[in-house]
Amino acid sequence: MAGTSSGIVAGLTAVAVGTVGFLAYRAQATVPAGLGGRPTASASPSATPTKAPRDRLHPTALPGSSGTGERVVYSVDDNRVWLVDERNRVQRTFRVNPGSVDPPVGQYWVSSRSNAVTGTDGLPIEHVVRFTSVDGVVIGFSAAVGGGDAQTVADPNVKTGGIRESRVDGEAMWKFATIGVRVVVIR
């Protein structure tokens, strides 16, 4: 009987630890700006311009005024991402397909990651890199496991924050954007 009691206690402990972990994750995803330990958006509009200057001869070139140092730069107007190393060299750039909710212009930090989950559009996704939330909608980069990059929400009332990448680009993002890496969102 003693073995049965210890098994029950171990099972209840495992459930309790899992529940606390899940609740902590959900709470972290909804922390108001300024309370999460790191700023989620630039307090000054001058820190990140409304529309970063572009090189007309090289449209895939890193936009000026996108910051310095290691960072992910995401242009909501161009639907493009740049992975930039600590020496300000672009390691990779690629196009993305945004969800229905865009993050505001500003600076963020990668706050959580998941290797594989189901997206709000119901598709299995991988290499999920989250950096903010807007009105309860979590915003982050991901790749559809089936290789598709389109948001396929059947219900138009479902808001999605997934910024979809190809699987190859998603793997590059996964390797580059670890917890704490800066994400700069520009127009």
Coordinates of N, CA and C in Angstrom, one line a residue:
M1 N 0.8 -1.2 0.0 CA 0.0 0.0 0.0 C 0.9 1.3 0.0
A2 N 2.0 1.2 0.7 CA 2.9 2.4 0.7 C 3.4 2.7 -0.6
G3 N 3.7 1.7 -1.5 CA 4.1 2.0 -2.9 C 3.1 2.7 -3.7
T4 N 1.8 2.3 -3.4 CA 0.7 3.0 -4.2 C 0.6 4.4 -3.7
S5 N 0.7 4.7 -2.5 CA 0.6 6.1 -2.0 C 1.7 7.0 -2.5
S6 N 2.9 6.4 -2.6 CA 4.0 7.3 -3.1 C 3.8 7.5 -4.6
G7 N 3.2 6.5 -5.3 CA 2.9 6.7 -6.7 C 1.9 7.7 -7.0
I8 N 0.9 7.8 -6.1 CA -0.2 8.8 -6.2 C 0.4 10.2 -6.0
V9 N 1.2 10.3 -4.9 CA 1.8 11.6 -4.6 C 2.7 12.0 -5.7
A10 N 3.5 11.1 -6.3 CA 4.4 11.5 -7.4 C 3.6 12.0 -8.6
G11 N 2.5 11.3 -8.9 CA 1.6 11.7 -10.0 C 1.0 13.0 -9.7
L12 N 0.5 13.3 -8.5 CA -0.1 14.6 -8.2 C 0.9 15.7 -8.3
T13 N 2.1 15.4 -7.8 CA 3.2 16.4 -7.9 C 3.6 16.7 -9.3
A14 N 3.6 15.7 -10.2 CA 3.9 16.0 -11.6 C 2.8 16.8 -12.2
V15 N 1.6 16.5 -11.9 CA 0.5 17.3 -12.5 C 0.6 18.8 -12.0
A16 N 0.8 18.9 -10.7 CA 0.9 20.3 -10.1 C 2.1 21.1 -10.7
V17 N 3.2 20.5 -10.9 CA 4.4 21.2 -11.5 C 4.0 21.5 -13.0
G18 N 3.4 20.6 -13.7 CA 3.0 20.9 -15.1 C 2.0 22.1 -15.2
T19 N 1.0 22.1 -14.3 CA 0.0 23.1 -14.2 C 0.7 24.5 -13.9
V20 N 1.6 24.5 -12.9 CA 2.3 25.8 -12.6 C 3.1 26.3 -13.8
G21 N 3.8 25.4 -14.4 CA 4.6 25.7 -15.6 C 3.7 26.3 -16.7
F22 N 2.6 25.7 -17.0 CA 1.6 26.2 -18.0 C 1.1 27.6 -17.6
L23 N 0.7 27.7 -16.4 CA 0.1 29.0 -15.9 C 1.2 30.1 -16.0
A24 N 2.4 29.8 -15.6 CA 3.5 30.7 -15.7 C 3.8 31.2 -17.2
Y25 N 3.7 30.2 -18.1 CA 3.9 30.5 -19.5 C 2.8 31.5 -20.0
R26 N 1.5 31.2 -19.6 CA 0.4 32.0 -20.1 C 0.5 33.4 -19.4
A27 N 0.9 33.4 -18.2 CA 1.0 34.7 -17.5 C 2.1 35.6 -18.2
Q28 N 3.2 34.9 -18.5 CA 4.3 35.7 -19.2 C 3.8 36.2 -20.5
A29 N 3.0 35.5 -21.2 CA 2.6 35.9 -22.6 C 1.6 37.1 -22.5
T30 N 1.1 37.4 -21.3 CA 0.1 38.5 -21.2 C 0.6 39.6 -20.2
V31 N 1.9 39.6 -19.9 CA 2.4 40.7 -19.0 C 2.3 42.0 -19.7
P32 N 1.7 43.0 -19.0 CA 1.7 44.4 -19.7 C 3.0 44.9 -19.9
A33 N 3.1 45.8 -20.9 CA 4.4 46.4 -21.3 C 5.0 47.1 -20.0
G34 N 6.3 46.9 -19.9 CA 7.0 47.6 -18.8 C 7.1 46.7 -17.5
L35 N 6.3 45.6 -17.4 CA 6.3 44.8 -16.2 C 7.1 43.5 -16.4
G36 N 7.5 43.2 -17.6 CA 8.2 41.9 -17.9 C 9.7 41.9 -17.7
G37 N 10.3 42.9 -17.1 CA 11.7 42.8 -16.8 C 12.5 43.5 -17.9
R38 N 12.1 43.4 -19.2 CA 12.7 44.0 -20.3 C 11.7 44.9 -21.0
P39 N 12.0 46.0 -21.5 CA 11.0 46.8 -22.3 C 10.6 46.0 -23.5
T40 N 9.3 46.1 -23.8 CA 8.7 45.4 -25.0 C 8.7 46.3 -26.2
A41 N 8.7 47.6 -26.0 CA 8.6 48.5 -27.1 C 9.4 49.7 -26.8
S42 N 9.9 50.3 -27.8 CA 10.7 51.6 -27.7 C 9.8 52.6 -27.1
A43 N 10.2 53.3 -26.1 CA 9.4 54.4 -25.5 C 9.5 55.6 -26.3
S44 N 10.5 55.7 -27.1 CA 10.7 56.9 -27.9 C 10.5 56.6 -29.4
P45 N 9.6 57.4 -30.1 CA 9.4 57.1 -31.5 C 10.7 57.4 -32.3
S46 N 11.6 58.2 -31.8 CA 12.8 58.5 -32.5 C 13.8 57.4 -32.5
A47 N 13.6 56.4 -31.5 CA 14.6 55.3 -31.4 C 14.4 54.4 -32.6
T48 N 13.2 54.2 -33.1 CA 13.0 53.4 -34.3 C 12.1 54.2 -35.2
P49 N 12.6 54.7 -36.4 CA 11.8 55.5 -37.2 C 10.5 54.8 -37.7
T50 N 9.5 55.7 -38.1 CA 8.3 55.1 -38.6 C 8.5 54.3 -39.8
K51 N 9.3 54.8 -40.8 CA 9.7 54.0 -42.0 C 11.2 54.1 -42.1
A52 N 11.9 53.0 -41.9 CA 13.3 53.0 -42.0 C 13.7 53.2 -43.5
P53 N 14.8 54.0 -43.7 CA 15.2 54.3 -45.1 C 15.6 53.0 -45.8
R54 N 15.3 52.9 -47.1 CA 15.6 51.7 -47.9 C 16.6 52.1 -49.0
D55 N 17.4 51.1 -49.4 CA 18.3 51.3 -50.5 C 17.6 50.9 -51.8
R56 N 17.2 51.8 -52.6 CA 16.4 51.5 -53.8 C 17.1 50.6 -54.8
L57 N 18.4 50.7 -54.8 CA 19.2 49.8 -55.7 C 19.3 48.3 -55.2
H58 N 19.2 48.2 -53.9 CA 19.3 46.9 -53.3 C 18.1 46.7 -52.3
P59 N 17.0 46.3 -52.8 CA 15.8 46.3 -51.9 C 15.8 45.3 -50.8
T60 N 16.7 44.3 -50.8 CA 16.9 43.3 -49.7 C 17.9 43.7 -48.7
A61 N 18.6 44.9 -49.0 CA 19.6 45.4 -48.1 C 19.0 45.7 -46.7
L62 N 19.7 45.6 -45.6 CA 19.3 45.9 -44.3 C 18.9 47.4 -44.3
P63 N 17.7 47.7 -43.8 CA 17.3 49.2 -43.8 C 18.2 49.9 -42.8
G64 N 18.5 51.2 -43.1 CA 19.2 52.0 -42.2 C 18.4 52.3 -40.9
S65 N 19.0 52.7 -39.9 CA 18.3 53.0 -38.6 C 17.5 51.8 -38.0
S66 N 18.0 50.6 -38.3 CA 17.4 49.4 -37.7 C 18.1 49.0 -36.4
G67 N 19.0 49.8 -35.9 CA 19.8 49.4 -34.7 C 21.2 48.9 -35.0
T68 N 21.8 48.5 -34.0 CA 23.2 47.9 -34.1 C 23.2 46.7 -33.2
G69 N 24.2 45.8 -33.5 CA 24.4 44.6 -32.7 C 23.5 43.5 -33.2
E70 N 23.7 42.4 -32.5 CA 22.9 41.2 -32.8 C 21.4 41.5 -32.7
R71 N 20.6 41.1 -33.7 CA 19.2 41.4 -33.7 C 18.5 40.7 -34.8
V72 N 17.2 40.5 -34.7 CA 16.3 40.2 -35.8 C 15.6 41.4 -36.2
V73 N 15.6 41.8 -37.4 CA 14.9 43.0 -37.9 C 13.7 42.5 -38.7
Y74 N 12.5 43.0 -38.4 CA 11.3 42.6 -39.1 C 10.6 43.8 -39.6
S75 N 10.4 43.9 -41.0 CA 9.7 45.0 -41.6 C 8.3 44.5 -41.8
V76 N 7.3 45.2 -41.2 CA 5.9 44.8 -41.4 C 5.4 45.3 -42.7
D77 N 6.0 46.4 -43.3 CA 5.6 46.9 -44.6 C 6.1 46.0 -45.7
D78 N 7.4 45.5 -45.6 CA 8.0 44.7 -46.6 C 7.9 43.2 -46.5
N79 N 7.3 42.8 -45.3 CA 7.2 41.4 -45.0 C 8.5 40.7 -45.2
R80 N 9.6 41.2 -44.6 CA 10.9 40.7 -44.7 C 11.6 40.7 -43.4
V81 N 12.5 39.7 -43.2 CA 13.3 39.6 -42.0 C 14.7 39.6 -42.3
W82 N 15.5 40.2 -41.4 CA 17.0 40.1 -41.5 C 17.5 39.6 -40.2
L83 N 18.4 38.6 -40.3 CA 19.1 38.1 -39.1 C 20.5 38.8 -39.1
V84 N 20.8 39.6 -38.1 CA 22.0 40.4 -38.1 C 22.9 40.0 -36.9
D85 N 24.1 39.8 -37.2 CA 25.1 39.3 -36.1 C 25.6 40.5 -35.3
E86 N 26.4 40.2 -34.3 CA 26.9 41.3 -33.4 C 27.8 42.3 -34.1
R87 N 28.3 42.0 -35.3 CA 29.1 42.9 -36.1 C 28.3 43.7 -37.1
N88 N 27.0 43.6 -37.0 CA 26.1 44.3 -37.9 C 26.1 43.7 -39.4
R89 N 26.5 42.4 -39.5 CA 26.5 41.8 -40.8 C 25.2 40.9 -40.9
V90 N 24.5 41.1 -42.1 CA 23.3 40.3 -42.3 C 23.8 38.8 -42.6
Q91 N 23.3 37.9 -41.7 CA 23.6 36.5 -41.9 C 22.6 35.9 -42.9
R92 N 21.4 36.4 -42.9 CA 20.3 35.9 -43.8 C 19.2 36.9 -43.8
T93 N 18.5 36.9 -45.0 CA 17.3 37.7 -45.1 C 16.3 36.9 -45.9
F94 N 15.0 37.1 -45.6 CA 14.0 36.3 -46.3 C 12.6 36.9 -46.1
R95 N 11.7 36.6 -47.0 CA 10.4 37.1 -47.0 C 9.5 36.2 -46.0
V96 N 8.5 36.8 -45.4 CA 7.6 36.1 -44.5 C 6.2 36.4 -44.9
N97 N 5.3 35.7 -44.3 CA 3.8 35.9 -44.5 C 3.3 36.2 -43.2
P98 N 2.8 37.4 -42.9 CA 2.4 37.8 -41.6 C 1.0 37.3 -41.2
G99 N 0.7 37.2 -40.0 CA -0.7 36.9 -39.5 C -1.6 38.1 -39.7
S100 N -2.7 38.0 -39.0 CA -3.7 39.1 -39.2 C -3.4 40.3 -38.2
V101 N -2.6 40.0 -37.2 CA -2.2 41.0 -36.2 C -0.7 41.4 -36.3
D102 N -0.4 42.6 -36.5 CA 1.0 43.1 -36.6 C 1.5 43.6 -35.3
P103 N 2.8 43.4 -35.0 CA 3.3 44.0 -33.7 C 3.6 45.5 -34.0
P104 N 3.4 46.3 -33.0 CA 3.8 47.7 -33.2 C 5.3 47.9 -33.4
V105 N 5.6 49.0 -34.1 CA 7.0 49.3 -34.3 C 7.7 49.5 -33.0
G106 N 8.9 48.9 -32.8 CA 9.6 49.0 -31.6 C 10.6 47.9 -31.4
Q107 N 11.2 47.8 -30.2 CA 12.2 46.8 -29.8 C 11.6 45.8 -28.9
Y108 N 11.8 44.6 -29.1 CA 11.4 43.5 -28.3 C 12.5 42.5 -28.0
W109 N 12.3 41.5 -27.2 CA 13.3 40.4 -27.0 C 12.5 39.1 -27.1
V110 N 13.2 38.1 -27.6 CA 12.6 36.8 -27.7 C 12.4 36.3 -26.3
S111 N 11.1 36.0 -26.0 CA 10.7 35.7 -24.7 C 10.4 34.2 -24.5
S112 N 10.0 33.5 -25.6 CA 9.8 32.0 -25.4 C 9.9 31.4 -26.8
R113 N 10.1 30.1 -26.8 CA 10.3 29.3 -28.0 C 9.6 27.9 -27.8
S114 N 9.1 27.4 -28.9 CA 8.6 26.0 -28.9 C 9.1 25.3 -30.1
N115 N 9.5 24.1 -30.0 CA 10.0 23.3 -31.2 C 8.8 23.0 -32.1
A116 N 7.7 22.5 -31.5 CA 6.6 22.1 -32.3 C 5.3 22.3 -31.5
V117 N 4.3 23.0 -32.1 CA 3.0 23.2 -31.5 C 1.9 23.3 -32.6
T118 N 0.7 23.5 -32.3 CA -0.4 23.8 -33.2 C -0.6 25.3 -33.2
G119 N -0.6 25.9 -34.4 CA -0.8 27.4 -34.5 C -2.3 27.7 -34.3
T120 N -2.6 29.0 -34.1 CA -4.0 29.4 -34.0 C -4.8 29.2 -35.2
D121 N -4.1 28.9 -36.3 CA -4.9 28.6 -37.6 C -5.1 27.1 -37.7
G122 N -4.7 26.4 -36.7 CA -5.0 24.9 -36.7 C -3.9 24.1 -37.4
L123 N -2.9 24.7 -38.0 CA -1.8 24.0 -38.6 C -0.7 23.6 -37.7
P124 N -0.1 22.4 -37.8 CA 1.1 22.1 -37.0 C 2.2 23.0 -37.5
I125 N 2.9 23.6 -36.5 CA 4.0 24.6 -36.8 C 5.2 24.2 -36.0
E126 N 6.4 24.6 -36.4 CA 7.6 24.3 -35.8 C 8.5 25.5 -35.7
H127 N 9.5 25.4 -34.9 CA 10.5 26.5 -34.7 C 9.8 27.8 -34.4
V128 N 9.0 27.8 -33.4 CA 8.2 29.0 -32.9 C 9.1 29.9 -32.1
V129 N 9.2 31.1 -32.4 CA 10.0 32.1 -31.7 C 9.1 33.3 -31.4
R130 N 8.7 33.4 -30.1 CA 7.8 34.4 -29.7 C 8.5 35.7 -29.1
F131 N 7.9 36.9 -29.4 CA 8.6 38.0 -28.9 C 7.6 39.1 -28.3
T132 N 6.3 39.0 -28.5 CA 5.4 40.0 -27.9 C 4.0 39.4 -28.0
S133 N 3.0 40.2 -27.5 CA 1.6 39.9 -27.7 C 0.9 41.2 -27.9
V134 N -0.2 41.2 -28.6 CA -1.0 42.4 -28.9 C -2.5 42.0 -28.6
D135 N -3.1 42.7 -27.6 CA -4.4 42.4 -27.2 C -4.7 40.9 -27.0
G136 N -3.8 40.2 -26.4 CA -3.9 38.8 -26.1 C -3.5 37.9 -27.2
V137 N -3.1 38.4 -28.4 CA -2.7 37.6 -29.5 C -1.1 37.5 -29.4
V138 N -0.6 36.3 -29.3 CA 0.9 36.1 -29.2 C 1.5 36.3 -30.6
I139 N 2.5 37.1 -30.7 CA 3.2 37.4 -31.9 C 4.6 36.7 -32.0
G140 N 4.8 36.0 -33.1 CA 6.1 35.3 -33.2 C 6.3 34.7 -34.6
F141 N 7.5 34.2 -34.8 CA 7.9 33.6 -36.1 C 7.7 32.1 -36.0
S142 N 7.3 31.5 -37.1 CA 7.1 30.0 -37.1 C 7.1 29.5 -38.6
A143 N 7.2 28.2 -38.7 CA 7.1 27.6 -40.0 C 6.1 26.5 -40.0
A144 N 5.2 26.4 -41.0 CA 4.2 25.3 -41.1 C 4.9 24.0 -41.4
V145 N 4.6 23.0 -40.6 CA 5.3 21.7 -40.8 C 5.0 21.2 -42.2
G146 N 3.9 21.4 -42.8 CA 3.6 20.9 -44.1 C 4.3 21.7 -45.2
G147 N 5.1 22.7 -44.8 CA 5.8 23.5 -45.8 C 5.1 24.7 -46.3
G148 N 3.8 24.8 -46.0 CA 3.0 26.0 -46.5 C 3.3 27.2 -45.6
D149 N 3.2 28.4 -46.2 CA 3.5 29.5 -45.4 C 2.3 30.5 -45.3
A150 N 1.1 30.0 -45.8 CA 0.0 30.9 -45.8 C -0.8 30.7 -44.5
Q151 N -1.4 31.7 -44.0 CA -2.3 31.6 -42.9 C -3.6 31.1 -43.4
T152 N -4.1 30.0 -42.9 CA -5.3 29.3 -43.4 C -6.4 29.3 -42.4
V153 N -6.8 30.4 -41.9 CA -7.8 30.5 -40.8 C -9.2 30.4 -41.5
A154 N -9.9 29.4 -41.2 CA -11.3 29.3 -41.7 C -12.2 30.3 -41.1
D155 N -12.1 30.7 -39.9 CA -12.9 31.6 -39.2 C -12.3 33.0 -39.3
P156 N -12.9 34.0 -40.0 CA -12.3 35.3 -40.1 C -12.2 36.0 -38.8
N157 N -12.9 35.6 -37.7 CA -12.9 36.2 -36.4 C -11.7 35.8 -35.6
V158 N -10.9 34.8 -36.1 CA -9.7 34.3 -35.4 C -8.6 35.2 -35.8
K159 N -8.0 35.8 -34.7 CA -6.8 36.7 -35.0 C -5.5 35.8 -34.8
T160 N -4.6 36.0 -35.8 CA -3.4 35.2 -35.7 C -2.2 36.2 -35.6
G161 N -1.2 35.8 -34.9 CA 0.0 36.6 -34.7 C 1.2 35.8 -35.3
G162 N 1.0 34.7 -35.9 CA 2.1 33.9 -36.5 C 2.7 34.6 -37.7
I163 N 4.0 34.9 -37.7 CA 4.7 35.4 -38.9 C 5.3 34.2 -39.5
R164 N 4.8 33.7 -40.6 CA 5.2 32.4 -41.2 C 6.4 32.6 -42.1
E165 N 7.3 31.6 -42.0 CA 8.5 31.5 -42.7 C 8.5 30.2 -43.4
S166 N 9.4 30.0 -44.4 CA 9.6 28.7 -45.0 C 10.2 27.8 -43.9
R167 N 10.2 26.5 -44.1 CA 10.9 25.6 -43.1 C 12.4 25.9 -43.0
V168 N 13.0 26.1 -44.1 CA 14.5 26.4 -44.1 C 14.8 27.7 -43.4
D169 N 14.0 28.7 -43.7 CA 14.2 30.0 -43.0 C 13.8 29.9 -41.5
G170 N 12.8 29.1 -41.2 CA 12.4 28.8 -39.8 C 13.5 28.2 -39.0
E171 N 14.2 27.2 -39.7 CA 15.3 26.6 -39.0 C 16.4 27.6 -38.7
A172 N 16.7 28.5 -39.7 CA 17.7 29.5 -39.5 C 17.3 30.5 -38.3
M173 N 16.1 30.8 -38.3 CA 15.6 31.7 -37.2 C 15.7 31.0 -35.9
W174 N 15.4 29.7 -35.8 CA 15.4 28.9 -34.6 C 16.9 28.9 -34.1
K175 N 17.8 28.7 -34.9 CA 19.2 28.7 -34.5 C 19.7 30.0 -34.0
F176 N 19.2 31.1 -34.7 CA 19.7 32.5 -34.4 C 19.0 33.1 -33.2
A177 N 17.7 33.0 -33.2 CA 16.9 33.8 -32.2 C 16.6 33.0 -31.0
T178 N 17.6 33.0 -30.1 CA 17.4 32.3 -28.8 C 16.8 33.3 -27.8
I179 N 16.4 32.8 -26.6 CA 15.8 33.6 -25.6 C 16.7 34.8 -25.3
G180 N 16.1 36.0 -25.3 CA 16.8 37.2 -25.0 C 17.4 38.0 -26.2
V181 N 17.4 37.4 -27.4 CA 17.8 38.1 -28.6 C 16.8 39.2 -29.0
R182 N 17.4 40.3 -29.3 CA 16.5 41.5 -29.7 C 15.8 41.3 -31.0
V183 N 14.6 41.8 -31.0 CA 13.8 41.8 -32.3 C 13.4 43.3 -32.5
V184 N 13.8 43.8 -33.6 CA 13.5 45.2 -34.0 C 12.4 45.2 -35.1
V185 N 11.2 45.8 -34.7 CA 10.1 45.8 -35.7 C 10.1 47.2 -36.3
I186 N 10.2 47.3 -37.6 CA 10.2 48.6 -38.4 C 9.0 48.5 -39.4
R187 N 8.7 49.7 -39.9 CA 7.7 49.8 -41.0 C 8.4 49.4 -42.3

